[in-house]
């Protein structure tokens, strides 16, 4: 039985997060504690070598969840029992007292990232940083993959309403995080009640085909009875699902029962573009001119874009959203880049990393359109980098913000709502080609600045992750 | 703050599972409670219309997790507060007393499924069954997708050892379920410590590149120091990661430090087939003939199969496993098929479902090779179906087993270990073409038997999910 202390209890589900960790983090810890290297001051950096699927941007998501889980990264008796099964007593004792006391800097949620962007930097002793690798990557890789797919859908929807309804297509807890990531990216509603509870997201949902089928009696199907019942319970502003038997009859039944004040009808199957037109015309002919058309059923950013010219008011998106629309993981890595002030770099084939702790500045034209990202050594004051970038008439702003200082989350850590606003603004600041859905290059280049001087580009290092 | 009662506490993480649910399940409940249809006796069936990615079989997984979560599908004060925000008081009162009291039958974990297989049947009042839809599908769709990909990898590995190491590439809780599904499918070890704790799986893990990089001093990199430290902590039987700087030097350093008794070396980058040969030869030349070769780095079932002729002893698999190797969800649906003893069917375009509660029997040749699945009405005694199928010299066995009776999990509910054994045996019973990795047809047909007489085939209904 899990022993839950009050300290570990939180809105993200109570309990320790410490075992959401690969075994090798703790065997490395054990060896480092024994040989004295454990307390070397290290920086680990999270970055992506490439954007999956030829995406033009990535969206950082999950940072808020990660900080919350970090507070519960503590080893209680149950976690220590697992550690004892393969670790020496000194390591187990160290874990018993574990609490992250270092610093974390990173991109706020809702910010774009590109290949090589230093999305998160974790600084402290080797020991206290290395054990966080798995949890950091699990959260950021999942949530960023969903938010990136969601942002493409938001952009493709061109201001129409989007409902996230993919819970049944992914792990039951991943579904809650996916709802959050979709909201961050600009989705309007979620079907997931735990996301409503945990993050205060707006919920949505009315009925499924089962409810219509339930209203089958000795005389056969009775769609009108189902519609009457739903309206009695949810009011005339509800959304009636009209495609259980025959869509044209379904729309006729819906308006016959609800009147022309019906909120919406939903179509969940068939060729949605054709059906949306047909249903819109039928609704208008029946006088239900304000009744909205909701479509769902295997939508992704491409089909959403393809429906932009059709009379669709609301998109319900499931499978493709929660599976990242072909890219279910962001492919970020967590790499040691600095030890005791010295940059370190791996040299194995196709997996080069750039040494040294780094920060980012985003450079824009006067119009607000971003033109490049400058990545600079953390040792350089950000003001110097901004000054150098703005000298040529461009504007620049720091992307990297402090998130944790001395193990404590900073007071002004970005919120989910701030992230949502940041991304909404960001989608207007991308170069126009950055909004394209086809496979292409990153929307802007990432340039590495060495000692104040701009140097090697790093946007396409290639190779496997 | 979550209020956790002892009743809800379990090894799957404490707390209620009731809000892992789409809002529309509860609005349908509300309408059904009001119009009196709530207590019609219903059967909902879980099935897949097709196998994603041209797979030849699917593997059922997650049933054990689902039954555990079902026991925690209870509405406490916090869950009720969310319900109160959009539901009438009668519905909230009903939820307060909710406890599933019906029956569940289904395929045991580790069993194959094909398009149309009745993977799970949930029978009870409409009200008590409809609210379970989202949770049932989340668990089965996720876990079955992972187990199916994993089974293809196990089959491709041809008896070599497989380590699951994908936690960092998926949601932190999905990672634990993925570890479990991989083990079910025949993986030997997991890197995930929570899966070790929660399910008792064998754990594995030694070190990452960061550990080698940590051992960088004023004189530069010192790979030997890292290896010495790891061996001091973990013993000479450990696995040394040899590709941080130069693989040939890494292997030489590894044997120089560990001696010829070294357990294994790991290669995590480069052209693994070529490198495995080169490293094997180098190890043999150095006298380390018993030192194993572990490979990792973007492996999937295809690259595992491609390495079968190479001197590889152990595969470490991450991203492709936890993302279902291109099919991150199994696409199962939960459909109302029977109301008060009468079959019901949806008729909307491309989404036909077959009415009536159903069970399955698997028919095999005397050699043990399965030849087809017979799906029959639950009203027919299984003995009659088995007798009809075996008359022609074939053998038949029931696939569907009771899982829940009157809301209680049956005493002999299948265990994870039983599921692992079942699948291992199943992989030997598939027709040989069923083990192919390329896109194709399901390995066996699913035939629907009406009233004891065999009728319409249903293996390729087509259409969207």
XYZ file of N, CA and C in Angstrom, chain B residues 291-455:
495
model
N 31.913 -11.623 -22.941
C 31.321 -10.287 -22.771
C 30.242 -10.085 -23.825
N 29.053 -9.704 -23.361
C 27.928 -9.575 -24.285
C 27.913 -8.203 -24.952
N 27.208 -8.140 -26.082
C 27.045 -6.893 -26.819
C 25.583 -6.444 -26.703
N 25.391 -5.260 -26.114
C 24.067 -4.661 -25.960
C 23.965 -3.512 -26.963
N 22.877 -3.461 -27.710
C 22.682 -2.337 -28.624
C 21.398 -1.602 -28.267
N 21.420 -0.289 -28.493
C 20.247 0.544 -28.261
C 20.341 1.748 -29.189
N 19.252 2.512 -29.261
C 19.264 3.705 -30.100
C 18.286 3.578 -31.255
N 17.062 4.066 -31.041
C 16.040 4.094 -32.089
C 15.750 2.737 -32.708
N 15.778 1.696 -31.899
C 15.422 0.371 -32.414
C 13.903 0.225 -32.515
N 13.461 -0.476 -33.527
C 12.065 -0.905 -33.606
C 12.058 -2.351 -34.107
N 10.875 -2.900 -34.360
C 10.827 -4.318 -34.739
C 11.568 -4.585 -36.047
N 11.590 -3.589 -36.926
C 12.259 -3.787 -38.211
C 13.784 -3.812 -38.032
N 14.323 -2.871 -37.255
C 15.773 -2.872 -37.054
C 16.201 -4.043 -36.172
N 15.330 -4.445 -35.257
C 15.646 -5.642 -34.466
C 15.759 -6.855 -35.391
N 14.796 -6.980 -36.287
C 14.835 -8.103 -37.235
C 16.069 -8.013 -38.133
N 16.420 -6.799 -38.539
C 17.570 -6.625 -39.431
C 18.879 -6.987 -38.756
N 18.877 -6.986 -37.416
C 20.106 -7.293 -36.672
C 20.185 -8.762 -36.257
N 19.232 -9.575 -36.732
C 19.208 -10.970 -36.262
C 20.442 -11.756 -36.661
N 21.081 -11.388 -37.775
C 22.264 -12.131 -38.212
C 23.540 -11.597 -37.573
N 23.405 -10.504 -36.789
C 24.605 -9.870 -36.222
C 24.850 -10.378 -34.798
N 26.083 -10.228 -34.333
C 26.419 -10.733 -32.987
C 25.924 -9.788 -31.886
N 24.610 -9.691 -31.766
C 23.974 -8.864 -30.742
C 23.354 -9.792 -29.707
N 23.559 -9.481 -28.433
C 22.996 -10.330 -27.384
C 21.757 -9.727 -26.745
N 21.719 -8.404 -26.661
C 20.639 -7.734 -25.937
C 20.223 -6.486 -26.716
N 18.916 -6.296 -26.834
C 18.382 -5.072 -27.438
C 17.768 -4.194 -26.340
N 18.105 -2.914 -26.359
C 17.414 -1.942 -25.512
C 16.481 -1.118 -26.389
N 15.187 -1.106 -26.073
C 14.209 -0.458 -26.947
C 13.477 0.644 -26.180
N 13.396 1.821 -26.792
C 12.767 2.947 -26.115
C 11.596 3.523 -26.879
N 11.890 4.579 -27.652
C 10.842 5.370 -28.303
C 9.805 4.522 -29.021
N 10.256 3.641 -29.901
C 9.289 2.939 -30.743
C 8.387 2.043 -29.908
N 8.895 1.525 -28.815
C 8.046 0.680 -27.970
C 6.935 1.490 -27.314
N 7.310 2.566 -26.625
C 6.304 3.289 -25.830
C 5.353 4.111 -26.698
N 5.686 4.279 -27.971
C 4.770 4.972 -28.884
C 4.076 3.984 -29.818
N 4.139 2.700 -29.518
C 3.413 1.705 -30.300
C 3.975 1.521 -31.700
N 5.223 1.951 -31.908
C 5.887 1.778 -33.208
C 4.991 2.190 -34.375
N 4.512 3.433 -34.331
C 3.696 3.957 -35.418
C 2.199 3.836 -35.191
N 1.809 3.084 -34.174
C 0.378 2.914 -33.868
C 0.182 3.115 -32.368
N 0.170 4.371 -31.919
C 0.156 4.638 -30.469
C -1.176 4.355 -29.783
N -2.218 4.068 -30.547
C -3.488 3.675 -29.919
C -4.058 2.502 -30.699
N -4.777 1.635 -29.983
C -5.294 0.428 -30.631
C -6.597 0.694 -31.381
N -7.213 1.852 -31.151
C -8.444 2.182 -31.885
C -9.661 1.364 -31.506
N -9.656 0.814 -30.290
C -10.848 0.073 -29.859
C -11.975 1.049 -29.516
N -13.197 0.595 -29.679
C -14.375 1.392 -29.348
C -15.229 0.615 -28.340
N -16.156 1.326 -27.702
C -17.018 0.765 -26.641
C -18.431 1.050 -27.088
N -19.100 0.051 -27.613
C -20.376 0.290 -28.270
C -21.513 -0.450 -27.590
N -22.626 0.235 -27.476
C -23.850 -0.387 -26.965
C -24.333 -1.379 -28.012
N -24.421 -2.662 -27.652
C -24.822 -3.679 -28.624
C -26.133 -4.374 -28.253
N -26.581 -4.199 -26.998
C -27.802 -4.895 -26.590
C -28.520 -4.092 -25.510
N -29.834 -3.968 -25.670
C -30.678 -3.272 -24.690
C -31.862 -4.174 -24.370
N -32.031 -4.513 -23.106
C -33.148 -5.381 -22.682
C -33.269 -6.615 -23.575
N -32.149 -7.232 -23.878
C -32.154 -8.473 -24.649
C -32.252 -8.304 -26.149
N -32.423 -7.071 -26.620
C -32.537 -6.845 -28.062
C -31.235 -6.244 -28.604
N -30.764 -6.788 -29.730
C -29.568 -6.195 -30.330
C -29.858 -4.791 -30.851
N -28.891 -3.878 -30.727
C -29.022 -2.534 -31.300
C -27.784 -2.273 -32.158
N -27.988 -1.498 -33.223
C -26.892 -1.227 -34.149
C -26.966 0.204 -34.650
N -25.819 0.843 -34.708
C -25.715 2.156 -35.307
C -25.665 1.982 -36.813
N -26.208 2.932 -37.567
C -26.249 2.783 -39.012
C -25.515 3.876 -39.743
N -24.804 4.761 -39.015
C -24.172 5.885 -39.708
C -23.020 5.389 -40.573
N -22.698 6.164 -41.560
C -21.765 5.783 -42.606
C -20.466 5.198 -42.063
N -20.087 4.046 -42.538
C -18.795 3.436 -42.241
C -18.587 3.108 -40.775
N -19.611 3.204 -39.971
C -19.404 2.913 -38.557
C -20.380 1.856 -38.074
N -20.739 0.928 -38.930
C -21.649 -0.125 -38.532
C -21.056 -0.935 -37.388
N -21.922 -1.336 -36.477
C -21.503 -2.266 -35.443
C -22.487 -3.432 -35.446
N -22.028 -4.555 -34.960
C -22.902 -5.735 -34.933
C -23.610 -5.797 -33.597
N -24.915 -5.920 -33.630
C -25.692 -5.924 -32.404
C -25.579 -7.225 -31.630
N -25.970 -7.175 -30.356
C -26.047 -8.366 -29.527
C -24.772 -8.659 -28.756
N -24.931 -9.164 -27.527
C -23.775 -9.567 -26.721
C -23.147 -10.808 -27.333
N -21.814 -10.827 -27.380
C -21.116 -11.902 -28.092
C -19.946 -12.465 -27.274
N -19.549 -13.676 -27.661
C -18.380 -14.326 -27.071
C -17.540 -14.897 -28.206
N -16.318 -15.336 -27.889
C -15.451 -15.900 -28.932
C -14.917 -17.279 -28.576
N -14.709 -18.027 -29.644
C -14.027 -19.320 -29.575
C -12.936 -19.294 -30.631
N -11.778 -19.845 -30.303
C -10.668 -19.893 -31.263
C -10.538 -21.333 -31.746
N -10.489 -21.514 -33.038
C -10.438 -22.848 -33.636
C -9.023 -23.127 -34.144
N -8.499 -24.309 -33.844
C -7.131 -24.668 -34.219
C -7.091 -26.012 -34.927
N -6.038 -26.190 -35.713
C -5.736 -27.511 -36.264
C -5.172 -28.396 -35.156
N -5.074 -29.688 -35.440
C -4.507 -30.626 -34.464
C -3.069 -30.256 -34.111
N -2.364 -29.600 -35.021
C -0.981 -29.167 -34.780
C -0.900 -28.008 -33.804
N -2.036 -27.400 -33.481
C -2.035 -26.244 -32.588
C -2.144 -24.921 -33.316
N -1.991 -24.911 -34.624
C -2.069 -23.662 -35.385
C -3.511 -23.169 -35.445
N -3.730 -21.915 -35.045
C -5.103 -21.401 -35.055
C -5.506 -21.081 -36.492
N -6.776 -21.323 -36.795
C -7.245 -21.111 -38.165
C -8.343 -20.062 -38.264
N -9.125 -19.881 -37.207
C -10.141 -18.821 -37.254
C -10.685 -18.555 -35.868
N -11.381 -17.420 -35.778
C -12.081 -17.091 -34.545
C -13.571 -17.083 -34.856
N -14.333 -17.771 -34.020
C -15.791 -17.763 -34.164
C -16.383 -16.867 -33.085
N -17.163 -15.894 -33.523
C -17.849 -15.009 -32.587
C -19.317 -15.400 -32.592
N -19.864 -15.681 -31.424
C -21.215 -16.234 -31.348
C -22.028 -15.466 -30.314
N -23.337 -15.502 -30.455
C -24.193 -14.805 -29.492
C -23.990 -15.364 -28.096
N -23.923 -14.473 -27.118
C -23.686 -14.891 -25.734
C -24.804 -15.798 -25.230
N -25.941 -15.790 -25.913
C -27.063 -16.627 -25.474
C -26.847 -18.105 -25.779
N -25.917 -18.417 -26.686
C -25.658 -19.815 -27.039
C -24.627 -20.398 -26.062
N -24.861 -21.613 -25.551
C -23.852 -22.224 -24.666
C -22.540 -22.454 -25.425
N -21.438 -22.120 -24.779
C -20.133 -22.252 -25.432
C -19.889 -23.688 -25.872
N -20.432 -24.650 -25.106
C -20.216 -26.061 -25.447
C -20.768 -26.373 -26.840
N -21.903 -25.765 -27.160
C -22.507 -26.010 -28.474
C -21.609 -25.480 -29.583
N -21.031 -24.309 -29.346
C -20.171 -23.708 -30.364
C -18.902 -24.545 -30.527
N -18.328 -24.957 -29.401
C -17.111 -25.766 -29.449
C -17.402 -27.086 -30.162
N -18.549 -27.691 -29.836
C -18.889 -28.977 -30.451
C -19.028 -28.822 -31.961
N -19.713 -27.744 -32.393
C -19.903 -27.505 -33.821
C -18.573 -27.306 -34.545
N -17.643 -26.646 -33.862
C -16.365 -26.327 -34.513
C -15.444 -27.533 -34.561
N -15.545 -28.408 -33.571
C -14.610 -29.527 -33.498
C -15.089 -30.730 -34.309
N -16.332 -30.710 -34.765
C -16.871 -31.839 -35.517
C -16.020 -32.159 -36.735
N -15.423 -31.132 -37.301
C -14.657 -31.343 -38.529
C -13.199 -31.705 -38.256
N -12.899 -32.185 -37.061
C -11.532 -32.610 -36.763
C -10.656 -31.515 -36.216
N -11.191 -30.329 -36.061
C -10.442 -29.224 -35.488
C -10.660 -29.199 -33.976
N -9.806 -28.492 -33.274
C -10.055 -28.274 -31.850
C -10.504 -26.842 -31.648
N -11.204 -26.598 -30.560
C -11.691 -25.249 -30.272
C -11.605 -24.996 -28.779
N -11.338 -23.739 -28.425
C -11.327 -23.382 -27.002
C -11.987 -22.019 -26.843
N -12.617 -21.818 -25.702
C -13.237 -20.532 -25.400
C -12.140 -19.494 -25.191
N -12.308 -18.330 -25.808
C -11.376 -17.224 -25.591
C -11.902 -16.312 -24.486
N -13.205 -16.071 -24.525
C -13.828 -15.162 -23.557
C -13.900 -15.824 -22.186
N -13.505 -15.088 -21.157
C -13.573 -15.612 -19.787
C -14.324 -14.610 -18.912
N -14.936 -15.087 -17.825
C -15.570 -14.142 -16.883
C -14.488 -13.358 -16.141
N -14.728 -12.054 -15.966
C -13.769 -11.208 -15.245
C -14.387 -10.580 -14.001
N -15.647 -10.178 -14.118
C -16.351 -9.552 -12.998
C -17.756 -10.152 -12.935
N -18.181 -10.491 -11.726
C -19.535 -10.980 -11.514
C -20.163 -10.194 -10.383
N -21.285 -9.547 -10.673
C -21.963 -8.760 -9.645
C -21.072 -7.678 -9.053
N -20.226 -7.120 -9.895
C -19.357 -6.029 -9.448
C -18.075 -6.480 -8.782
N -17.911 -7.781 -8.548
C -16.709 -8.290 -7.888
C -15.811 -9.002 -8.887
N -14.524 -8.718 -8.816
C -13.570 -9.413 -9.674
C -13.599 -10.905 -9.324
N -13.666 -11.762 -10.326
C -13.717 -13.204 -10.066
C -12.407 -13.668 -9.432
N -12.480 -14.746 -8.682
C -11.317 -15.220 -7.939
C -10.175 -15.629 -8.855
N -10.525 -16.196 -10.009
C -9.460 -16.702 -10.881
C -9.205 -15.758 -12.062
N -9.350 -14.460 -11.816
C -9.049 -13.491 -12.881
C -7.599 -13.675 -13.323
N -7.350 -13.597 -14.638
C -6.000 -13.858 -15.155
C -4.970 -12.899 -14.570
N -3.787 -13.407 -14.294
C -2.701 -12.579 -13.776
C -1.782 -12.139 -14.913
N -0.905 -11.191 -14.601
C 0.067 -10.711 -15.586
C 0.969 -11.848 -16.072
N 1.421 -12.668 -15.150
C 2.303 -13.780 -15.533
C 1.575 -14.786 -16.428
N 0.305 -15.024 -16.113
C -0.475 -15.927 -16.977
C -0.623 -15.346 -18.377
N -0.814 -14.034 -18.442
C -0.938 -13.377 -19.738
C 0.349 -13.480 -20.541
N 1.471 -13.344 -19.852
C 2.775 -13.464 -20.508
C 2.963 -14.867 -21.092
N 2.573 -15.863 -20.321
C 2.674 -17.242 -20.805
C 1.713 -17.484 -21.973
N 0.511 -16.908 -21.857
C -0.495 -17.099 -22.900
C -0.007 -16.546 -24.233
N 0.581 -15.352 -24.197
C 1.054 -14.752 -25.441
C 2.251 -15.512 -25.998
N 3.153 -15.928 -25.121
C 4.318 -16.692 -25.591
C 3.854 -17.942 -26.332
N 2.843 -18.618 -25.772
C 2.294 -19.798 -26.450
C 1.577 -19.387 -27.735
N 0.859 -18.271 -27.673
C 0.111 -17.806 -28.843
C 1.010 -17.526 -30.032
N 2.184 -16.959 -29.763
C 3.089 -16.629 -30.872
C 3.578 -17.885 -31.591
N 3.476 -19.033 -30.927
C 3.821 -20.299 -31.582
C 2.620 -20.921 -32.291
N 1.437 -20.398 -32.002
C 0.217 -20.992 -32.569
C -0.331 -20.201 -33.751
N 0.257 -19.038 -34.036
C -0.193 -18.253 -35.193
C 0.185 -18.974 -36.476
N -0.626 -18.867 -37.515
C -0.153 -19.317 -38.831
C 1.149 -18.568 -39.148
N 2.087 -19.209 -39.821
C 3.413 -18.594 -39.957
C 3.355 -17.206 -40.577
N 2.413 -16.972 -41.493
C 2.351 -15.652 -42.114
C 1.909 -14.580 -41.120
N 1.346 -15.010 -40.005
C 0.920 -14.052 -38.980
C 2.073 -13.341 -38.314
N 3.274 -13.904 -38.383
C 4.443 -13.287 -37.748
C 5.137 -12.273 -38.645
N 4.687 -12.149 -39.879
C 5.315 -11.177 -40.772
C 5.174 -9.765 -40.248
N 6.169 -8.916 -40.523
C 6.157 -7.547 -40.015
C 5.577 -6.547 -41.013
N 5.501 -6.928 -42.269
C 5.011 -5.986 -43.279
C 3.502 -5.818 -43.167
N 2.978 -4.778 -43.827
C 1.545 -4.525 -43.777
C 0.802 -5.618 -44.536
N -0.243 -6.138 -43.910
C -0.951 -7.241 -44.537
C -2.355 -7.361 -43.943
N -2.934 -8.527 -44.126
C -4.268 -8.826 -43.596
C -4.134 -9.443 -42.199
N -5.216 -9.428 -41.429
C -5.201 -10.160 -40.148
C -4.818 -11.622 -40.359
N -4.110 -12.195 -39.399
C -3.560 -13.554 -39.535
C -4.644 -14.602 -39.685
N -5.772 -14.400 -39.037
C -6.884 -15.349 -39.170
C -8.181 -14.567 -39.366
N -9.182 -15.185 -39.982
C -10.481 -14.511 -40.109
C -11.301 -14.621 -38.827
N -12.171 -13.641 -38.668
C -13.156 -13.682 -37.589
C -14.511 -13.939 -38.247
N -15.169 -15.004 -37.828
C -16.474 -15.326 -38.414
C -17.570 -15.196 -37.380
N -18.680 -14.666 -37.797
C -19.800 -14.482 -36.882
C -20.786 -15.631 -37.039
N -21.120 -16.226 -35.914
C -22.029 -17.365 -35.887
C -23.370 -16.868 -35.373
N -24.422 -17.063 -36.160
C -25.759 -16.638 -35.721
C -26.563 -17.855 -35.311
N -27.004 -17.885 -34.092
C -27.874 -18.967 -33.614
C -27.306 -20.354 -33.855
N -26.027 -20.519 -33.711
C -25.412 -21.825 -33.869
C -24.965 -22.095 -35.291
N -25.453 -21.269 -36.223
C -25.073 -21.478 -37.620
C -24.058 -20.416 -38.027
N -23.009 -20.820 -38.715
C -21.963 -19.867 -39.051
C -22.401 -18.984 -40.217
N -22.166 -17.691 -40.060
C -22.633 -16.761 -41.091
C -21.588 -15.711 -41.429
